[in-house]
Short mmCIF file of C-alpha atoms and ligand atoms in Angstrom, two decimals:
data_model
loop_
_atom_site.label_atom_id
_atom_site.label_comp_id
_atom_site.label_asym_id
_atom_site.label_seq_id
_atom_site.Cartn_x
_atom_site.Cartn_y
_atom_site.Cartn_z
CA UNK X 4 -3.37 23.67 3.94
CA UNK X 5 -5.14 20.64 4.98
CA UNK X 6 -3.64 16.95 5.77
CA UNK X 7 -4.31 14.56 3.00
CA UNK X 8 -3.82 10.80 3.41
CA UNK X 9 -1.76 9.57 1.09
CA UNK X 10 -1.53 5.67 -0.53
CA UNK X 11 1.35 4.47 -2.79
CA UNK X 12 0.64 1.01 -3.85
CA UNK X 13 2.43 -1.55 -6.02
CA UNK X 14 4.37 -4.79 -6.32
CA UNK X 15 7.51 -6.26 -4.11
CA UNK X 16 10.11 -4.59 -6.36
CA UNK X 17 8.00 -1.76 -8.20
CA UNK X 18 10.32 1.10 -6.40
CA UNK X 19 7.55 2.09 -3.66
CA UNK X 20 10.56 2.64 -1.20
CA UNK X 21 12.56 5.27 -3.00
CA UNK X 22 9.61 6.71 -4.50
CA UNK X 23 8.02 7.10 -0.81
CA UNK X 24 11.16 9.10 0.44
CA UNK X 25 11.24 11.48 -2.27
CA UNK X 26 7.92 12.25 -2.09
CA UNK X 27 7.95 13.10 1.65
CA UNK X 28 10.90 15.22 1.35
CA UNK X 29 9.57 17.34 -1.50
CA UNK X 30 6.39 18.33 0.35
CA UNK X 31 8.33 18.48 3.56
CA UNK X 32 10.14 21.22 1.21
CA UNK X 33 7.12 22.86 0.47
CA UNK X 34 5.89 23.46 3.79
CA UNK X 35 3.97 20.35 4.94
CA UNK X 36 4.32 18.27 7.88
CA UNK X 37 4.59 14.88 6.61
CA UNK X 38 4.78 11.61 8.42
CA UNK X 39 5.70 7.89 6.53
CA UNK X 40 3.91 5.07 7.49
CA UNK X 41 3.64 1.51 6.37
CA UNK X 42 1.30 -1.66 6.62
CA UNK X 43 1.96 -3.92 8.26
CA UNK X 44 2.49 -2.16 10.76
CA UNK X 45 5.26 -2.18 13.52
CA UNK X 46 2.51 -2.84 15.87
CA UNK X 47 2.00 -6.77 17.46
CA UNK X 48 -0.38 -7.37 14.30
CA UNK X 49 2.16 -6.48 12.47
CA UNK X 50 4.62 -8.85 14.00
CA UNK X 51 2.24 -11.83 13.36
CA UNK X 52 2.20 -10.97 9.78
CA UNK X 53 5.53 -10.76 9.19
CA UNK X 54 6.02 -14.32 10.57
CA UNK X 55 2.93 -15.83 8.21
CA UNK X 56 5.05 -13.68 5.04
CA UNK X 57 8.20 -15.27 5.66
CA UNK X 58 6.75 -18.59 6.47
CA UNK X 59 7.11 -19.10 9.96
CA UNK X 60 3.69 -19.46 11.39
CA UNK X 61 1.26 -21.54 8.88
CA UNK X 62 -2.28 -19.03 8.48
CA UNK X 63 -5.31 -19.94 6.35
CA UNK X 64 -5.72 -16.79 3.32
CA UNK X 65 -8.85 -16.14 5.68
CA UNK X 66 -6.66 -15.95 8.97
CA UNK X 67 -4.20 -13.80 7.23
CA UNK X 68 -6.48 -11.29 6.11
CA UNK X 69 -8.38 -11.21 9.02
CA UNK X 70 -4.73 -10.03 10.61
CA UNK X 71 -4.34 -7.67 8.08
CA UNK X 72 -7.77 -5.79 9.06
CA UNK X 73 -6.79 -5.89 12.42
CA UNK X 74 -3.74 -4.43 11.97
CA UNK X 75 -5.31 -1.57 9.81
CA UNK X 76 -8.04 -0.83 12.03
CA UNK X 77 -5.08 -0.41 15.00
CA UNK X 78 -3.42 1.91 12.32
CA UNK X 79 -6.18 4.12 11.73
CA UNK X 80 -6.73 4.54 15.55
CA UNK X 81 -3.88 4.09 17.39
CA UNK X 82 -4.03 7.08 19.73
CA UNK X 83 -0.47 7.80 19.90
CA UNK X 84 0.60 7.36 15.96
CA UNK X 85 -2.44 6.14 14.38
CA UNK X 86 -3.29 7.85 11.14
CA UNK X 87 -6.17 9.47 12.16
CA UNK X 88 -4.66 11.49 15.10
CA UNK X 89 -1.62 12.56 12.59
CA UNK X 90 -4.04 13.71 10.22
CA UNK X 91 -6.16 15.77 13.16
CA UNK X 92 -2.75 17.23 14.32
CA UNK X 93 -1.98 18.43 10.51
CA UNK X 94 0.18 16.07 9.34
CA UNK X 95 -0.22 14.50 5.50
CA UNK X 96 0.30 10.92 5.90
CA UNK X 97 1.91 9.05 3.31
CA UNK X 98 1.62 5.24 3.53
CA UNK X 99 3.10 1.81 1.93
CA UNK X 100 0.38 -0.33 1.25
CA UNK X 101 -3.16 -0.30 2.46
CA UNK X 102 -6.34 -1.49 2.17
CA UNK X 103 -5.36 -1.81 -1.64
CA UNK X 104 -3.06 -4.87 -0.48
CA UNK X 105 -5.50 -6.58 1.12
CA UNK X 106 -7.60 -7.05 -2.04
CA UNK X 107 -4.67 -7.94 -4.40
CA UNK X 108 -3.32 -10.23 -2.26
CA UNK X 109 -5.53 -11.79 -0.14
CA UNK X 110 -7.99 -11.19 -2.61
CA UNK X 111 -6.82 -13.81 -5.04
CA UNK X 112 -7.91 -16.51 -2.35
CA UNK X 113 -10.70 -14.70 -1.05
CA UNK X 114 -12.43 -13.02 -4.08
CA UNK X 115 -13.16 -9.53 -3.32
CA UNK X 116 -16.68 -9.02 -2.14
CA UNK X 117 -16.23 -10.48 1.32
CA UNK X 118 -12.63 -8.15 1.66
CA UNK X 119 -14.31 -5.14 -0.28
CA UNK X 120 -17.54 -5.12 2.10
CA UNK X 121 -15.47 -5.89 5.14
CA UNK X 122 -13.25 -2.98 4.66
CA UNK X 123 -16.49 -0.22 3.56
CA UNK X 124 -18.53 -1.72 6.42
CA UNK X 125 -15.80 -1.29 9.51
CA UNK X 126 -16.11 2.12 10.28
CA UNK X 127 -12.39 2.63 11.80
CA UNK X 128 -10.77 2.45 8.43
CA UNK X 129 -10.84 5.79 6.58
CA UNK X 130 -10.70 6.09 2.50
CA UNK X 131 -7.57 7.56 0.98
CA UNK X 132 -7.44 11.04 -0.36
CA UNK X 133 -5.14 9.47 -2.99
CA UNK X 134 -3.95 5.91 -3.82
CA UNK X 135 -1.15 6.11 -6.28
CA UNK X 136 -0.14 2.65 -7.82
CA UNK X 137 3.31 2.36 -9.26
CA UNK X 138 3.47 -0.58 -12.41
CA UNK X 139 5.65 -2.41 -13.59
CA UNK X 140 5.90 -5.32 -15.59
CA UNK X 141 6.26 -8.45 -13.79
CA UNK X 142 9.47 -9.27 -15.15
CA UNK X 143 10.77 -5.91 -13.45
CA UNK X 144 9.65 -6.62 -10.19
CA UNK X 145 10.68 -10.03 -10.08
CA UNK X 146 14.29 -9.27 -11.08
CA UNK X 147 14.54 -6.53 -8.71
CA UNK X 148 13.23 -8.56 -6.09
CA UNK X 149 16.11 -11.19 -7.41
CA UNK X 150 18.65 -8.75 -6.89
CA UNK X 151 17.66 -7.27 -3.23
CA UNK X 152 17.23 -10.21 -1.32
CA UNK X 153 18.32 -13.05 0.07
CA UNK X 154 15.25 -15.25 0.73
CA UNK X 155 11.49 -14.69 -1.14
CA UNK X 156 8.30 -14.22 0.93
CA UNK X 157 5.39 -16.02 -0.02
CA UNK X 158 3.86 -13.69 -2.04
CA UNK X 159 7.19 -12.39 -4.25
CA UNK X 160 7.08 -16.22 -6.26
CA UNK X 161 7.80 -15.51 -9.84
CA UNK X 162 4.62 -16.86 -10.51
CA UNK X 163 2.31 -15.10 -8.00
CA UNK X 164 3.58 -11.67 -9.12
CA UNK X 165 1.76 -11.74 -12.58
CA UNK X 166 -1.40 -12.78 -10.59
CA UNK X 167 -1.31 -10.13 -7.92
CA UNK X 168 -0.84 -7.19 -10.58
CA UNK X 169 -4.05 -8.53 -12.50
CA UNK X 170 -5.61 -8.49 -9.26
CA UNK X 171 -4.82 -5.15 -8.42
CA UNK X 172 -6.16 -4.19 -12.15
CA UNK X 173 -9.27 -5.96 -10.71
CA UNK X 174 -9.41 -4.45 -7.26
CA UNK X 175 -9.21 -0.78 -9.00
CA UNK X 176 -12.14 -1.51 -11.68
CA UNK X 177 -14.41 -2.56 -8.61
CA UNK X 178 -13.13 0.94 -6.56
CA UNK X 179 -13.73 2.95 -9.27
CA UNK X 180 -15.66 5.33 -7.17
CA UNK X 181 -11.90 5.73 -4.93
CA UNK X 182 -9.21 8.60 -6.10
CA UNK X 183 -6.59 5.89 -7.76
CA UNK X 184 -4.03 6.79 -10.59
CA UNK X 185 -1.87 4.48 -12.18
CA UNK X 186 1.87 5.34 -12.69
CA UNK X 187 4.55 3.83 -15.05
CA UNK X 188 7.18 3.02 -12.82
CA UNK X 189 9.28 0.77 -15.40
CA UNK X 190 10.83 4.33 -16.06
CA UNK X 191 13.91 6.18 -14.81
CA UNK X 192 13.31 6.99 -10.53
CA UNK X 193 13.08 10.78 -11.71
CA UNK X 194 10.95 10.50 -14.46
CA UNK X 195 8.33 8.46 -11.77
CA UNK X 196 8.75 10.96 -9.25
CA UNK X 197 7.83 14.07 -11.62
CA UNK X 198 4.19 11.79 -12.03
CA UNK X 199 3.88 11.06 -8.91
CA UNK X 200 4.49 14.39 -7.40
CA UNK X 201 2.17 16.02 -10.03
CA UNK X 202 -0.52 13.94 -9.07
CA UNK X 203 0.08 14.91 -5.29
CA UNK X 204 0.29 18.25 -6.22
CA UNK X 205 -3.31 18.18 -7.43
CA UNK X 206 -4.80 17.56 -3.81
CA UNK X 207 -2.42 19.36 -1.94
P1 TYD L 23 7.19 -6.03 3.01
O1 TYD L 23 8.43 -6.73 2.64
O2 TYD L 23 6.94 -5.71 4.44
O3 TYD L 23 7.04 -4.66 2.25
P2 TYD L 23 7.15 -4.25 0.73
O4 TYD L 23 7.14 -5.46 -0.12
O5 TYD L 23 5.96 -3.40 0.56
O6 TYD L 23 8.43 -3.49 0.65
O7 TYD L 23 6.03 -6.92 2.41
C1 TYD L 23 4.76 -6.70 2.60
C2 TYD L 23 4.08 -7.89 1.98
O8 TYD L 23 2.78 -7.99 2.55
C3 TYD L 23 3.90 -7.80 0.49
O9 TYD L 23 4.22 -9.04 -0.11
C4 TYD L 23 2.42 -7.56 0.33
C5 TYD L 23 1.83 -8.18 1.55
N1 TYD L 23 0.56 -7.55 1.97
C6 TYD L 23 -0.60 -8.27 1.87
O10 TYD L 23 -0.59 -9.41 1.40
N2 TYD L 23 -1.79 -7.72 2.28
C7 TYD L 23 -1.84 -6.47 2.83
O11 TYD L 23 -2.95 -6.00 3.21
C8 TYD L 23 -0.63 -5.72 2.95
C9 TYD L 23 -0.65 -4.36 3.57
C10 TYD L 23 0.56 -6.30 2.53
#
């Protein structure tokens, strides 16, 4: 039983949460150790990038994803938690966003060559076993995002969602080399979850 790193991608409001905890659970059930991670990170990168989201600190879309690489890279190899030391002590690692992210969102500023080269070129970030992405229509993300929040973050205006999941449709034709499925997630939570899991299943 080897570890497998494991990506689930996909809009503010596309169900990544719930989706994330059932998944861990059910291979936890079947015998793996399984550790849940998320970018950003709770690391100090992360901290700076939650300010920028919510509005706090000003950064250029250069600046920002500039954080964002930093704070992967201190993902990867943190020595305590990183992702590359749970993986080396067995554990699949299941994680909320990644490199995937970057493009989509930052992308859209930045185009992707620059983001796409800087991520292939750095060796501490490792490629996902699997990146799942879970879709749905913009209209269900942005009312879901309505209903569980009180304030938006920069990126979850109505009309910055469509553009993100066109970029993400972008960012997966240029990684077509990369292990990526695309999920329906505008469906019932189990009716997702039997997808997902059966495409987990298959590199397990
Ligand atoms: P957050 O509320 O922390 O999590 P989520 O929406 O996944 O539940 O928001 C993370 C935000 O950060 C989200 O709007 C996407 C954005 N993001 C980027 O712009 N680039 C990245 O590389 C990553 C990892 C996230």
């Amino acid at each position: 039983m080897s570890a497998k790193f494991i990506v689930i991608e996909g809009l503010d409001g596309s169900g990544k949460g719930t989706q994330i905890a059932r998944l861990a659970a059910a291979l936890a059930e079947r015998g793996h150790r399984v550790h849940t991670t998320c970018e950003p990170t709770q690391y100090a990168t992360g901290g700076l990038i939650r300010d920028a989201l919510a509005g706090l600190t000003k950064r250029t879309p250069a600046e920002l994803a500039g954080l964002f690489l930093s704070d992967r890279i201190a993902h990867c190899e943190n020595p305590q938690d990183g992702i590359k030391t749970l993986l080396n002590r067995g554990f699949t690692v299941i994680c909320d966003r990644y490199y995937y992210s970057s493009l989509a969102y930052q992308g859209m500023d930045l185009g992707l060559d620059w983001l796409i080269a800087a991520h292939r070129l750095c060796p501490a970030i490792i490629r996902p076993d699997l990146c799942v992405f879970l879709d749905v229509p913009t209209e269900v993300a942005d009312s879901r995002i309505e209903a569980g929040r009180a304030g938006r973050e920069i990126y979850e205006e109505r009309s910055t969602i469509e553009r993100v999941r066109q970029q993400y449709k972008a960012v997966f034709a240029a990684l077509s080399d990369e292990n990526i499925r695309v999920i329906d997630a505008s469906r019932t939570p189990d009716e997702v979850f039997s997808d997902l899991l059966s495409e987990v299943l298959k590199i397990l």
